[in-house]
Amino acid sequence: MGEDSPAYKPTDYILLDCGAPSSSNSVSEDGRKWATDERSKFSTFNSESASFVSKASRQDHSVTRVPYMTARIFREKFTYSFPVSAGLKFLRFCFYPVQYSGFDATTSFFSVTANDHLLLNNFSAYLTLSAVDGQPPSLSKEFMVPCFGTEKLTVTFSPSPNSLAFVNSIEVVSIPKNIKIPFDIPDATAFETVYRLNVGGATVANVHDTGMFRTWHDDSPYILGAALGTVPSQFNVTIKYSQDTPAYTAPAVVYTTSRTMGRDPYINMNYNLTWNFDIDGGFNYLLRLHFCETELQSGGKGIPVYKDYVLLIPSEGSSKQTLWLAFHPSEEAKFPDAILNGLEIFKLNKSNGSLAVPNLESSSILASLKPENKQPKKGKKLLMKIVIGVSLGCTVTVSLSLLLSLILWRKNRCSYYRRKSMERRKASPLPDQLCKCFTLAEIQAATNNFDHAFVIGRGGFGNVYKGIKCEVAIKRLKSQSQQGAREFWTEIQLLSQLRYVNLVSLIGYCNDNNEKILVYEYMTNGTLRDHLYNTEKAPLTWKQRLEICIGAAHGLDYLHSGAVHRVIHRDIKSTNILLDEDYVAKVSDFGLSKMSQISTTNDPIRTVVKGTFRYMDPEYYRRQQLNEKSDVYSFGVVLFEVLFARPVVDSKLEYSQISLANWARKCIGNESIDESIDSFLKGKISLNCLRTYVKIAENCIRENGCERPSMNDVARRREFALQLQEIENVEQVCQVSDGAQSQVNRNI
């Protein structure tokens, strides 16, 4: 059993339940005793009229009575003064922005300073929470404030004009004096805790910390895509703290849980274990990565270490940036694996002492958000990759990739020149902004409260609605849908980073009140299947079908080899190819997609089998190994679906014809393919075009994936087939023209 870390005993430990009556017994559910700030010695310098107390009108089920149900409301500037020992102090605030007696906290804007550091400026707790997925009811902010020059921590709340300020609780906890702040960061620097994660484990509550009452959150919401790695737990290992890593650094539970890449060295060398984080641009950030090898097979000894990195995140366009943290084993590692136990990300104040950022803007109306379907221009915005070697003990070496436009700040000059060399390397484009997060109220307004009159599609996942007065499609997932939370977030993470003419654009999403909703650009002509069979729509011409197949092939080729990361769709079918008003094909529905480094192209990914029956690659089904050729097989089935205009499985037909892929192979073997094609197309396809089309489709559905072409080859061969058809059409026109001229001559 991992031993509990000896608790650090904080020199300063102040808990204020703001607005609580002096007669109350303020003990929170975690067992901590809170003092009221009523006539507190910490606020004696303020006039009685400067503030008042109030009680929240309602209690959300996730909010505890102490310290959230009472608040102190500030009419004017109000200061708390805490006598403390010299050193860094944790300063924590809790905000519960609801209706109070005589005060609406949702309309509150205010600023907060601490020892001349601007922590919050014109801050709205309500707007901040509105921008968070699921919109939690309460907010906690944690800062580290220096108190070296004076043994006093002064905290001032200043209401914005025509507004009031409020706070539910204030917490002051000292930090060990010998805690290491790296890279000669000045003592006067203030920090904001942005993320603190227990990687590979459940959230660790503050009372289970080492005495500083930090909360270590579950890291799984920040994992990119579906490459989750593995989460081995070694609770029977004793964590051996050291002078370099004292027991208060992180609790033992953080070091006994971890996230690794897995036990298969081949797979590990062919993907990255990646997290991504939303952060504010224009600040320096301190990243502290916690490691502890505990698995015996890799020589783990239970000795924890941590590594610090300081990054400069430039401010470009939007104030929000995305930090990617990617792990990959080094080539020379004895055990090709990567491990991370814990992660802390802190924002450092600017030169003027400020940590504040503007409030996030509320979502714009849906109609203004339709993106342009253009392939990103090179160089518009860059993603910089810097590789840092991290040695873990003496057994495993990991290459850590910090992905963003970032600069590594290190003490010695050698690293500076290494950084400048890496800055000159070729970078890859990132989208200008991630997709928008809509409130449920905005979605309801856009669909007339999910009026069935606006339903344009139905499926096992739920309904698709056309937006009112805006060209968007709104997919509302059923609560019992098989497309669960992981697929929902996978689609958001992938499509928010991809912009290409043959991929459907994700405009935004809603994760409000247990609703999972995706907002896409509206595709006027629906799905490809809508135009093939069981429909009242006019049949597509052969040229239209060829152009649609070419467009979809280009979209898949972009996913496989043209994007920043390699993406395998895993669910290609005719209902996931959408058509815009000009019948341009766009690949859609990325809920089952897998992403990895572009350098791993064609390398298999071992994964649980998912997809759609009869479109699914049989080799993938048997071996549970996914690669690009699995998409190629599915696309081959679609090609025959386009040619035959029939379902891929039709139980009404005789046994040999039930499976479209098997029937197509049989027709090719019997040289009777022209007898089974869509009756609308008979006599309208040139023989050379048909042969080329069928040959490439046949190659796509070969049993052995190695024998299938790439999507780039498929696209080029489709284009060649279209050229053959157009040549035939021109020749027919010429023959008609020549025949008419001959008849004229004979008449003369």
XYZ file of C-alpha atoms in Angstrom:
748
model
C 0.000 0.000 0.000
C 1.424 3.437 -0.933
C 2.175 5.231 2.318
C 0.437 8.517 3.078
C 2.760 11.491 2.722
C 3.605 13.239 5.983
C 1.302 16.251 6.033
C 2.945 19.648 5.748
C 1.801 21.864 8.612
C 1.095 25.301 7.154
C 2.317 28.256 9.186
C -0.620 30.352 7.956
C -4.019 28.723 7.606
C -7.033 31.033 7.321
C -10.487 29.974 6.163
C -13.153 32.681 5.816
C -16.785 31.769 5.160
C -17.790 35.181 3.832
C -21.211 36.442 4.851
C -21.794 33.673 7.399
C -23.392 34.851 10.665
C -21.124 34.970 13.687
C -23.354 32.446 15.454
C -23.054 29.803 12.745
C -21.064 26.608 13.064
C -19.202 26.789 9.740
C -17.787 23.317 9.191
C -17.626 22.189 5.590
C -18.369 18.641 4.478
C -14.644 17.899 4.258
C -14.382 18.537 8.016
C -12.605 21.890 7.865
C -13.721 24.639 10.224
C -14.340 28.073 8.677
C -14.452 31.414 10.466
C -16.992 34.085 9.602
C -15.786 37.436 8.264
C -18.530 39.195 10.239
C -16.740 41.900 12.257
C -13.537 40.084 11.399
C -10.142 41.328 12.497
C -9.116 40.949 8.857
C -11.544 43.660 7.626
C -11.535 46.325 10.327
C -10.502 49.184 8.046
C -13.699 49.232 5.973
C -16.825 51.263 6.604
C -19.943 49.348 7.602
C -21.758 50.636 4.528
C -19.071 49.297 2.167
C -20.552 45.800 2.195
C -23.479 43.646 3.230
C -24.107 39.930 3.566
C -26.625 37.798 1.724
C -27.741 34.204 1.338
C -28.065 32.350 -1.966
C -31.642 31.832 -3.127
C -31.033 28.213 -4.092
C -28.503 25.442 -3.474
C -27.296 23.409 -6.430
C -26.876 19.712 -5.619
C -23.124 19.936 -6.295
C -22.630 22.955 -4.032
C -22.030 22.538 -0.308
C -23.663 24.791 2.279
C -20.258 25.838 3.641
C -18.715 27.922 2.156
C -21.034 28.601 -0.829
C -24.469 29.518 0.498
C -23.537 32.897 1.979
C -21.646 35.751 0.371
C -20.272 39.148 1.226
C -21.421 41.769 -1.274
C -19.263 44.868 -1.827
C -20.770 48.230 -2.762
C -17.369 49.924 -2.911
C -13.700 49.085 -2.588
C -13.231 46.655 0.281
C -9.942 45.337 1.712
C -9.027 42.314 3.778
C -5.648 42.397 5.511
C -4.159 39.080 6.632
C -1.066 39.034 8.860
C 1.132 36.237 7.519
C 4.698 34.993 7.685
C 7.117 35.830 4.868
C 6.913 33.660 1.753
C 4.524 32.491 -0.953
C 0.880 32.002 0.012
C -1.928 30.109 -1.628
C -4.872 32.498 -1.998
C -8.138 30.820 -2.991
C -11.563 32.313 -3.719
C -14.921 30.565 -4.158
C -17.703 32.144 -6.227
C -21.298 30.933 -6.556
C -22.937 33.330 -9.078
C -26.685 32.959 -8.489
C -29.490 35.164 -7.233
C -29.041 36.432 -3.670
C -31.373 38.436 -1.494
C -31.019 41.973 -2.846
C -28.265 40.997 -5.288
C -27.965 39.189 -8.637
C -24.460 37.695 -8.824
C -24.871 36.862 -12.517
C -24.574 40.606 -13.274
C -21.573 41.200 -11.008
C -18.330 42.598 -12.434
C -15.334 43.439 -10.274
C -11.550 43.445 -9.884
C -9.349 41.836 -7.238
C -5.805 42.770 -6.243
C -3.444 41.107 -3.773
C -0.238 42.825 -2.627
C -0.264 45.058 -5.741
C -0.827 42.132 -8.116
C -3.934 42.436 -10.278
C -5.500 38.979 -10.060
C -8.889 39.652 -11.699
C -10.015 42.627 -13.780
C -13.655 43.449 -14.546
C -14.228 39.800 -13.732
C -17.563 38.011 -14.115
C -17.816 34.639 -12.381
C -21.025 33.932 -14.292
C -19.491 34.538 -17.736
C -16.412 32.527 -16.800
C -18.566 29.542 -15.853
C -20.715 29.958 -18.972
C -17.649 29.260 -21.109
C -16.930 25.968 -19.308
C -18.253 22.680 -20.710
C -21.405 21.751 -18.839
C -21.462 25.161 -17.093
C -20.729 24.110 -13.481
C -22.557 26.157 -10.844
C -19.560 27.337 -8.833
C -16.015 28.497 -9.432
C -12.794 28.283 -7.443
C -9.742 30.404 -8.289
C -6.309 29.648 -6.837
C -3.323 32.005 -6.837
C 0.131 32.010 -5.275
C 0.939 35.481 -3.981
C 4.395 36.560 -2.730
C 4.569 38.099 0.745
C 8.318 38.563 1.084
C 8.662 42.322 1.474
C 5.969 42.591 4.102
C 4.457 40.034 6.424
C 0.983 40.945 5.268
C -1.376 39.791 2.554
C -3.716 42.581 1.462
C -6.672 41.550 -0.723
C -8.914 44.240 -2.248
C -12.239 43.817 -4.046
C -13.240 46.711 -6.342
C -16.685 46.707 -7.990
C -16.776 47.786 -11.620
C -18.838 50.929 -12.413
C -22.589 50.407 -11.827
C -21.944 46.971 -10.386
C -21.335 45.142 -7.122
C -18.579 42.697 -6.171
C -18.994 39.504 -4.161
C -17.108 36.518 -2.767
C -18.275 33.378 -0.967
C -15.029 32.328 0.683
C -11.364 33.249 1.034
C -8.645 30.773 1.907
C -5.018 31.574 2.784
C -2.514 28.716 3.145
C 1.243 29.083 3.439
C 3.597 27.262 1.078
C 6.782 25.551 2.333
C 9.623 28.051 2.411
C 12.077 25.709 0.740
C 9.783 24.894 -2.171
C 11.727 25.245 -5.398
C 10.812 27.969 -7.880
C 12.887 27.243 -11.018
C 14.857 29.285 -13.541
C 15.538 32.264 -11.289
C 11.919 33.394 -11.430
C 11.872 36.566 -9.275
C 10.554 36.315 -5.723
C 8.023 39.042 -6.533
C 6.263 36.839 -9.116
C 2.625 35.881 -8.556
C 1.133 32.733 -10.056
C -2.326 31.478 -10.976
C -3.002 27.742 -10.872
C -4.469 26.873 -14.260
C -4.419 23.059 -14.091
C -3.402 20.511 -11.443
C -3.932 16.907 -12.545
C -3.625 13.465 -11.011
C -2.683 11.734 -14.255
C -4.183 8.278 -14.641
C -6.170 8.469 -11.431
C -9.340 9.877 -9.928
C -9.621 13.380 -8.521
C -7.750 13.767 -5.225
C -9.702 15.963 -2.805
C -7.968 18.828 -1.040
C -8.089 17.113 2.366
C -6.074 14.237 0.898
C -3.290 16.549 -0.246
C -0.031 16.868 1.680
C -1.213 19.730 3.884
C -1.595 22.570 1.370
C -5.186 21.559 0.526
C -4.640 21.400 -3.209
C -7.121 19.521 -5.409
C -5.638 17.187 -8.043
C -8.158 16.655 -10.831
C -8.700 13.666 -13.105
C -6.750 14.147 -16.366
C -9.030 12.149 -18.688
C -11.086 15.158 -19.946
C -7.898 16.622 -21.402
C -6.705 13.560 -23.332
C -6.682 14.270 -27.056
C -8.789 11.908 -29.145
C -9.201 8.259 -28.244
C -5.503 7.427 -27.668
C -5.914 7.075 -23.903
C -2.921 4.838 -23.206
C -3.173 2.665 -20.100
C -3.573 3.516 -16.423
C -1.647 0.971 -14.319
C -1.930 1.487 -10.565
C 0.738 0.306 -8.163
C -0.777 0.826 -4.730
C 1.545 -1.746 -3.135
C 4.589 0.437 -3.797
C 6.093 2.665 -1.139
C 6.910 6.114 -2.492
C 10.464 7.037 -1.502
C 10.552 10.797 -1.146
C 13.912 12.548 -1.102
C 15.511 15.880 -0.326
C 15.041 16.901 -3.948
C 11.398 15.746 -3.915
C 10.088 16.256 -0.365
C 6.945 14.526 0.865
C 4.848 17.672 0.467
C 5.596 17.908 -3.285
C 2.592 15.741 -4.208
C 0.592 13.094 -2.330
C 1.584 9.447 -2.703
C -1.627 8.669 -4.597
C -0.425 10.928 -7.427
C 2.822 8.978 -7.717
C 1.190 5.543 -7.471
C -1.181 6.249 -10.349
C 0.005 7.116 -13.842
C -0.855 7.095 -17.511
C 1.462 5.175 -19.818
C 1.371 4.257 -23.497
C 0.989 0.503 -22.981
C 3.023 -2.687 -23.101
C 3.315 -3.082 -26.875
C 6.578 -1.416 -27.956
C 5.612 -1.419 -31.623
C 2.377 0.444 -30.991
C 4.096 2.831 -28.576
C 6.627 3.885 -31.190
C 3.807 4.744 -33.572
C 1.629 7.150 -31.638
C 1.784 9.983 -29.129
C 0.110 10.217 -25.740
C -1.317 13.733 -25.914
C -3.170 16.177 -23.684
C -4.440 19.601 -24.704
C -5.273 22.607 -22.550
C -6.930 25.968 -23.092
C -4.699 28.757 -21.792
C -4.430 32.548 -22.063
C -1.999 33.980 -24.589
C 0.591 36.608 -23.724
C 1.831 35.049 -20.457
C 4.700 32.897 -19.248
C 3.697 29.504 -17.891
C 5.420 27.155 -15.477
C 4.809 23.470 -16.208
C 5.720 21.003 -13.467
C 5.662 17.363 -14.597
C 5.653 14.652 -11.942
C 7.160 11.208 -12.648
C 7.557 8.039 -10.606
C 8.425 4.634 -12.029
C 6.745 1.950 -9.972
C 6.310 -0.980 -12.372
C 8.852 -3.688 -11.570
C 9.289 -4.829 -15.179
C 10.793 -1.426 -16.077
C 13.045 -1.345 -13.040
C 10.826 1.101 -11.167
C 11.993 1.966 -7.682
C 9.219 4.262 -6.469
C 11.448 7.354 -6.397
C 9.447 10.446 -7.421
C 10.953 13.269 -9.450
C 9.561 16.359 -11.117
C 10.758 18.470 -14.027
C 9.988 22.147 -14.579
C 9.624 24.013 -17.855
C 8.779 27.668 -18.417
C 6.996 28.617 -21.640
C 6.163 31.925 -23.252
C 2.791 31.725 -24.965
C 2.466 34.533 -27.518
C -0.799 36.400 -27.897
C -2.086 36.001 -31.458
C -5.610 37.024 -32.371
C -7.861 35.382 -29.820
C -6.690 35.639 -26.225
C -7.238 31.888 -25.820
C -4.588 29.482 -27.079
C -4.308 25.709 -26.982
C -1.314 24.010 -25.374
C -0.597 20.486 -26.580
C 1.510 18.207 -24.393
C 2.594 15.089 -26.276
C 4.682 12.154 -25.045
C 6.621 9.751 -27.244
C 9.289 7.168 -26.341
C 12.835 7.947 -27.373
C 14.320 5.765 -30.077
C 17.059 4.386 -27.819
C 14.816 3.567 -24.850
C 15.243 0.083 -23.390
C 11.535 0.011 -22.593
C 9.765 2.057 -25.306
C 7.099 3.672 -23.194
C 6.168 7.069 -21.790
C 4.797 7.821 -18.353
C 3.299 10.775 -16.542
C 2.000 10.762 -12.956
C 1.018 14.355 -12.314
C 0.944 17.757 -13.968
C 0.706 21.317 -12.698
C 0.396 24.357 -14.969
C 0.805 27.840 -13.488
C 0.413 31.228 -15.169
C 3.037 33.863 -14.255
C 2.196 37.535 -13.915
C 3.196 40.011 -16.610
C 5.834 42.661 -16.013
C 3.156 45.026 -14.676
C 2.163 42.482 -12.027
C -1.085 41.465 -13.721
C -2.539 37.977 -14.051
C -5.886 39.250 -15.308
C -7.456 38.585 -18.705
C -10.656 39.928 -20.308
C -13.911 38.072 -19.752
C -14.720 35.529 -22.431
C -17.223 36.852 -24.926
C -20.597 35.149 -24.932
C -21.401 33.069 -28.007
C -22.458 34.954 -31.118
C -25.676 34.091 -32.891
C -25.466 30.903 -34.911
C -26.038 32.556 -38.253
C -22.804 34.530 -38.012
C -20.651 31.494 -37.371
C -20.739 29.583 -40.648
C -17.053 29.075 -41.571
C -15.578 29.361 -44.996
C -14.725 25.954 -46.397
C -11.185 26.605 -47.388
C -8.078 24.609 -46.927
C -5.936 26.493 -44.388
C -3.341 28.666 -46.005
C 0.192 27.776 -45.139
C 1.812 29.978 -42.569
C -1.410 31.619 -41.381
C -0.832 30.348 -37.869
C 1.968 28.083 -36.757
C 2.225 25.166 -34.446
C 5.767 24.914 -33.066
C 7.142 21.647 -31.813
C 9.951 21.578 -29.282
C 11.344 18.265 -28.092
C 12.772 18.016 -24.601
C 14.573 14.927 -23.320
C 13.390 13.897 -19.873
C 15.370 11.228 -18.048
C 13.394 9.085 -15.644
C 15.730 7.394 -13.193
C 18.191 5.470 -15.340
C 15.856 3.085 -17.160
C 13.446 4.983 -19.378
C 13.927 8.078 -21.466
C 10.930 9.985 -22.780
C 10.760 12.674 -25.424
C 8.308 15.328 -24.331
C 6.766 17.462 -27.055
C 5.224 20.751 -26.035
C 3.060 21.794 -28.944
C 2.099 25.432 -29.507
C 3.742 28.647 -30.593
C 6.068 28.569 -27.620
C 9.571 29.472 -26.528
C 11.496 27.442 -24.003
C 13.031 29.603 -21.288
C 16.104 27.921 -19.821
C 19.058 29.232 -17.847
C 22.031 28.238 -19.988
C 22.740 29.669 -23.414
C 23.120 26.278 -25.103
C 19.401 25.694 -24.824
C 18.793 29.119 -26.375
C 20.625 28.159 -29.557
C 18.949 24.763 -29.582
C 15.596 26.550 -29.341
C 16.414 28.936 -32.190
C 17.375 25.982 -34.360
C 14.038 24.315 -33.681
C 12.143 27.528 -34.380
C 13.475 27.409 -37.923
C 12.045 23.969 -38.566
C 8.996 23.517 -40.716
C 5.826 24.045 -38.709
C 2.244 23.023 -39.400
C -0.903 25.139 -39.451
C -3.459 25.196 -36.663
C -6.978 26.547 -37.072
C -7.508 30.192 -36.135
C -9.973 29.283 -33.394
C -11.644 26.294 -31.875
C -15.357 25.775 -32.313
C -17.892 27.750 -30.318
C -19.584 26.550 -27.154
C -23.313 27.342 -27.307
C -25.758 27.468 -24.448
C -28.836 25.265 -24.528
C -30.960 28.427 -24.743
C -29.186 29.408 -27.984
C -29.770 25.950 -29.460
C -33.437 25.981 -28.432
C -33.868 29.379 -30.065
C -32.262 28.100 -33.272
C -34.565 25.061 -33.441
C -37.792 26.562 -32.056
C -37.289 24.401 -28.982
C -36.494 21.295 -31.059
C -39.609 21.625 -33.189
C -40.120 18.437 -35.242
C -41.015 20.621 -38.213
C -37.307 21.411 -38.539
C -36.041 17.823 -38.395
C -34.014 17.020 -41.517
C -32.540 13.697 -40.442
C -32.976 10.870 -37.971
C -30.744 8.069 -36.788
C -29.773 5.899 -33.855
C -27.848 8.877 -32.476
C -30.902 11.182 -32.451
C -32.370 13.916 -34.659
C -30.758 16.505 -36.919
C -32.466 19.912 -37.132
C -32.083 22.732 -39.611
C -31.458 26.025 -37.870
C -34.106 28.723 -38.104
C -32.912 31.666 -40.195
C -29.363 30.305 -40.209
C -27.611 27.819 -42.447
C -26.599 25.268 -39.802
C -27.420 21.648 -39.028
C -27.902 20.818 -35.354
C -27.425 17.188 -34.303
C -28.982 16.399 -30.926
C -27.746 13.134 -29.429
C -30.191 10.944 -27.567
C -29.285 10.404 -23.940
C -29.319 6.647 -24.564
C -27.461 6.954 -27.883
C -24.630 4.551 -28.596
C -22.591 7.592 -29.595
C -21.433 8.318 -26.055
C -19.493 11.097 -24.420
C -16.129 9.909 -25.709
C -17.292 9.910 -29.344
C -18.928 13.308 -28.794
C -15.682 14.876 -27.549
C -13.582 13.039 -30.137
C -15.584 14.665 -32.917
C -15.224 18.094 -31.334
C -11.485 17.713 -30.813
C -10.883 16.501 -34.345
C -13.162 18.749 -36.382
C -12.255 21.884 -34.424
C -8.725 21.434 -35.763
C -9.583 20.485 -39.347
C -10.677 22.791 -42.171
C -10.770 21.356 -45.686
C -13.096 21.753 -48.638
C -14.109 18.076 -48.536
C -14.660 17.832 -44.772
C -17.851 19.049 -43.124
C -17.123 22.017 -40.839
C -18.010 21.867 -37.165
C -19.259 25.275 -36.045
C -19.824 24.541 -32.383
C -21.341 22.354 -29.721
C -23.509 22.417 -26.614
C -22.836 20.400 -23.463
C -25.482 21.988 -21.280
C -27.992 20.368 -18.910
C -26.928 16.835 -19.922
C -27.544 17.688 -23.602
C -24.886 16.744 -26.154
C -25.395 18.736 -29.343
C -23.167 19.348 -32.365
C -23.612 22.285 -34.749
C -22.370 21.870 -38.335
C -22.513 23.839 -41.540
C -25.790 23.022 -43.295
C -25.483 20.647 -46.267
C -28.340 21.485 -48.602
C -28.436 18.195 -50.486
C -28.212 15.835 -47.540
C -26.355 12.529 -47.623
C -25.039 10.655 -50.629
C -27.337 7.742 -49.807
C -30.360 10.063 -50.063
C -29.703 10.239 -53.820
C -28.961 6.567 -54.537
C -31.952 4.408 -53.551
C -35.177 4.333 -51.545
C -35.673 7.982 -52.409
C -37.959 10.246 -54.377
C -35.036 12.470 -55.374
C -33.943 12.564 -58.984
C -31.077 10.120 -59.594
C -27.565 11.534 -59.824
C -25.919 11.629 -63.234
C -22.812 9.509 -63.724
C -20.635 12.632 -63.848
C -22.107 13.843 -60.549
C -21.391 10.472 -58.956
C -17.800 10.513 -60.162
C -17.236 14.039 -58.895
C -18.753 13.162 -55.518
C -16.479 10.117 -55.211
C -13.460 12.219 -56.167
C -14.316 14.845 -53.537
C -14.826 12.259 -50.783
C -11.554 10.561 -51.753
C -9.708 13.879 -51.466
C -11.269 14.419 -48.030
C -10.062 11.032 -46.815
C -6.637 11.542 -48.365
C -6.376 14.833 -46.451
C -7.230 13.027 -43.206
C -4.685 10.293 -43.853
C -1.732 12.373 -44.969
C -2.527 16.073 -45.394
C -3.537 17.236 -41.918
C -1.303 18.045 -38.955
C -2.090 14.611 -37.518
C -2.954 11.334 -39.184
C -6.665 10.654 -38.824
C -8.408 7.360 -39.574
C -12.139 7.911 -39.954
C -13.281 4.348 -39.095
C -16.904 4.803 -40.193
C -16.957 5.652 -43.895
C -20.366 5.006 -45.452
C -22.753 6.739 -47.834
C -24.656 8.441 -44.993
C -21.404 10.010 -43.748
C -20.706 11.671 -47.098
C -22.725 14.876 -47.286
C -23.482 17.076 -50.308
C -23.654 20.872 -50.334
C -25.772 23.001 -52.650
C -23.313 22.382 -55.521
C -23.099 18.649 -54.804
C -19.565 19.003 -53.429
C -18.883 15.976 -51.226
C -17.831 16.435 -47.607
C -16.863 13.645 -45.215
C -18.686 13.867 -41.870
C -19.222 12.141 -38.489
C -15.851 11.731 -36.778
C -17.115 10.233 -33.515
C -15.249 6.942 -34.034
C -12.114 8.428 -35.573
C -8.601 7.689 -34.380
C -5.738 10.171 -34.517
C -1.970 9.694 -34.302
C 1.227 11.329 -35.491
C 1.496 11.814 -39.253
C 4.829 9.951 -39.140
C 2.947 6.752 -38.247
C 1.104 6.577 -41.582
C 0.054 3.000 -42.467
C 1.217 1.669 -39.092
C -1.578 -0.225 -37.363
C -3.338 0.979 -34.228
C -4.549 -1.798 -31.942
C -8.042 -0.872 -30.856
C -11.487 -2.179 -30.039
C -13.418 -2.855 -33.250
C -16.010 -0.200 -34.075
C -17.725 0.813 -37.270
C -20.717 -0.147 -39.433
C -21.403 -3.747 -40.453
C -20.636 -4.596 -44.096
C -18.708 -1.358 -44.565
C -16.142 -2.538 -42.035
C -12.767 -3.851 -43.156
C -12.799 -7.630 -42.436
C -9.037 -7.605 -41.784
C -9.526 -4.920 -39.117
C -12.359 -6.985 -37.623
C -10.209 -10.130 -37.417
C -6.964 -8.582 -36.174
C -8.300 -5.552 -34.265
C -5.577 -3.501 -35.962
C -6.658 -0.278 -37.615
C -4.861 1.700 -40.319
C -5.648 3.846 -43.360
C -6.406 0.807 -45.504
C -9.449 0.136 -43.311
C -10.941 3.416 -44.559
C -9.965 2.414 -48.103
C -11.986 -0.812 -47.804
C -15.062 1.057 -46.547
C -14.719 3.577 -49.364
C -14.534 0.701 -51.883
C -17.914 -0.522 -50.620
C -19.283 3.005 -51.110
C -17.959 3.008 -54.688
C -19.982 -0.104 -55.496
C -22.969 1.364 -53.651
C -22.737 4.392 -55.963
C -22.487 2.182 -59.044
C -25.204 -0.343 -58.123
C -27.544 2.094 -56.281
C -28.536 -0.527 -53.731
C -27.980 -1.096 -49.990
C -24.748 -2.742 -48.866
C -26.878 -5.406 -47.166
C -30.237 -6.398 -48.671
C -31.826 -9.458 -47.042
C -34.673 -9.404 -49.577
C -32.321 -10.642 -52.306
C -31.153 -14.198 -52.844
C -28.294 -15.308 -50.599
C -25.450 -14.670 -53.058
C -26.578 -11.044 -53.508
C -27.255 -10.045 -49.887
C -23.758 -8.589 -49.351
C -22.937 -5.873 -51.889
C -19.172 -6.418 -51.629
C -19.474 -10.176 -52.181
C -21.938 -9.694 -55.043
C -19.645 -7.143 -56.714
C -16.726 -9.602 -56.570
C -18.916 -12.290 -58.106
C -20.087 -9.976 -60.921
C -16.495 -9.005 -61.668
C -15.493 -12.673 -61.774
C -18.382 -13.452 -64.146
C -17.696 -10.319 -66.220
C -21.341 -9.358 -65.700
C -20.846 -6.125 -63.822
C -22.623 -4.046 -66.460
C -25.772 -6.131 -65.938
C -26.039 -5.265 -62.241
C -25.346 -1.548 -62.240
C -28.018 1.073 -61.577
C -30.569 0.825 -64.387
C -30.510 4.619 -64.688
C -26.821 4.427 -65.672
C -27.051 1.646 -68.237
C -25.856 2.834 -71.623
C -24.529 6.102 -70.119
C -21.064 5.002 -68.960
C -18.183 4.617 -71.385
C -16.664 1.133 -71.369
C -13.170 2.406 -70.528
C -14.504 4.568 -67.709
C -16.481 1.647 -66.254
C -13.465 -0.666 -66.388
C -11.266 1.886 -64.619
C -13.912 2.624 -62.002
C -14.587 -1.036 -61.237
C -10.885 -1.932 -61.116
C -10.072 0.667 -58.475
C -13.203 -0.244 -56.459
C -12.243 -3.928 -56.619
C -8.722 -3.121 -55.403
C -10.157 -1.142 -52.487
C -12.075 -4.166 -51.131
C -9.254 -6.693 -51.374
C -9.087 -8.966 -48.328
C -5.407 -8.175 -47.728
C -5.006 -4.543 -46.703
C -1.476 -4.374 -48.117
C -2.927 -4.913 -51.602
C -5.300 -1.955 -51.354
C -4.362 1.428 -52.851
C -3.892 4.622 -50.858
C -6.654 7.198 -50.892
C -4.400 9.429 -52.956
C -4.237 6.696 -55.600
C -7.993 6.218 -55.411
C -8.610 9.938 -55.958
C -6.241 10.076 -58.946
C -7.803 6.998 -60.554
C -11.303 8.448 -60.032
C -10.164 11.598 -61.801
C -8.767 9.486 -64.635
C -12.102 7.664 -64.928
C -13.868 11.030 -65.174
C -11.486 12.100 -67.954
C -12.222 8.883 -69.859
C -15.945 9.555 -69.554
C -15.571 13.135 -70.749
C -13.475 12.014 -73.726
C -16.198 9.538 -74.654
C -18.837 12.265 -74.333
C -16.870 14.604 -76.612
C -16.378 11.852 -79.182
C -20.112 11.146 -79.191
C -20.876 14.820 -79.733
C -18.385 14.928 -82.604
C -19.904 11.823 -84.170
C -23.375 13.346 -83.968
C -22.052 16.557 -85.467
C -20.235 14.708 -88.255
C -23.316 12.634 -89.004
C -25.473 15.729 -89.239
C -22.950 17.397 -91.555
C -22.852 14.288 -93.801
C -26.638 14.314 -94.046
C -26.541 17.977 -95.041
C -23.958 17.208 -97.737
C -26.059 14.349 -99.086
C -29.093 16.616 -99.228
C -27.101 19.136 -101.159
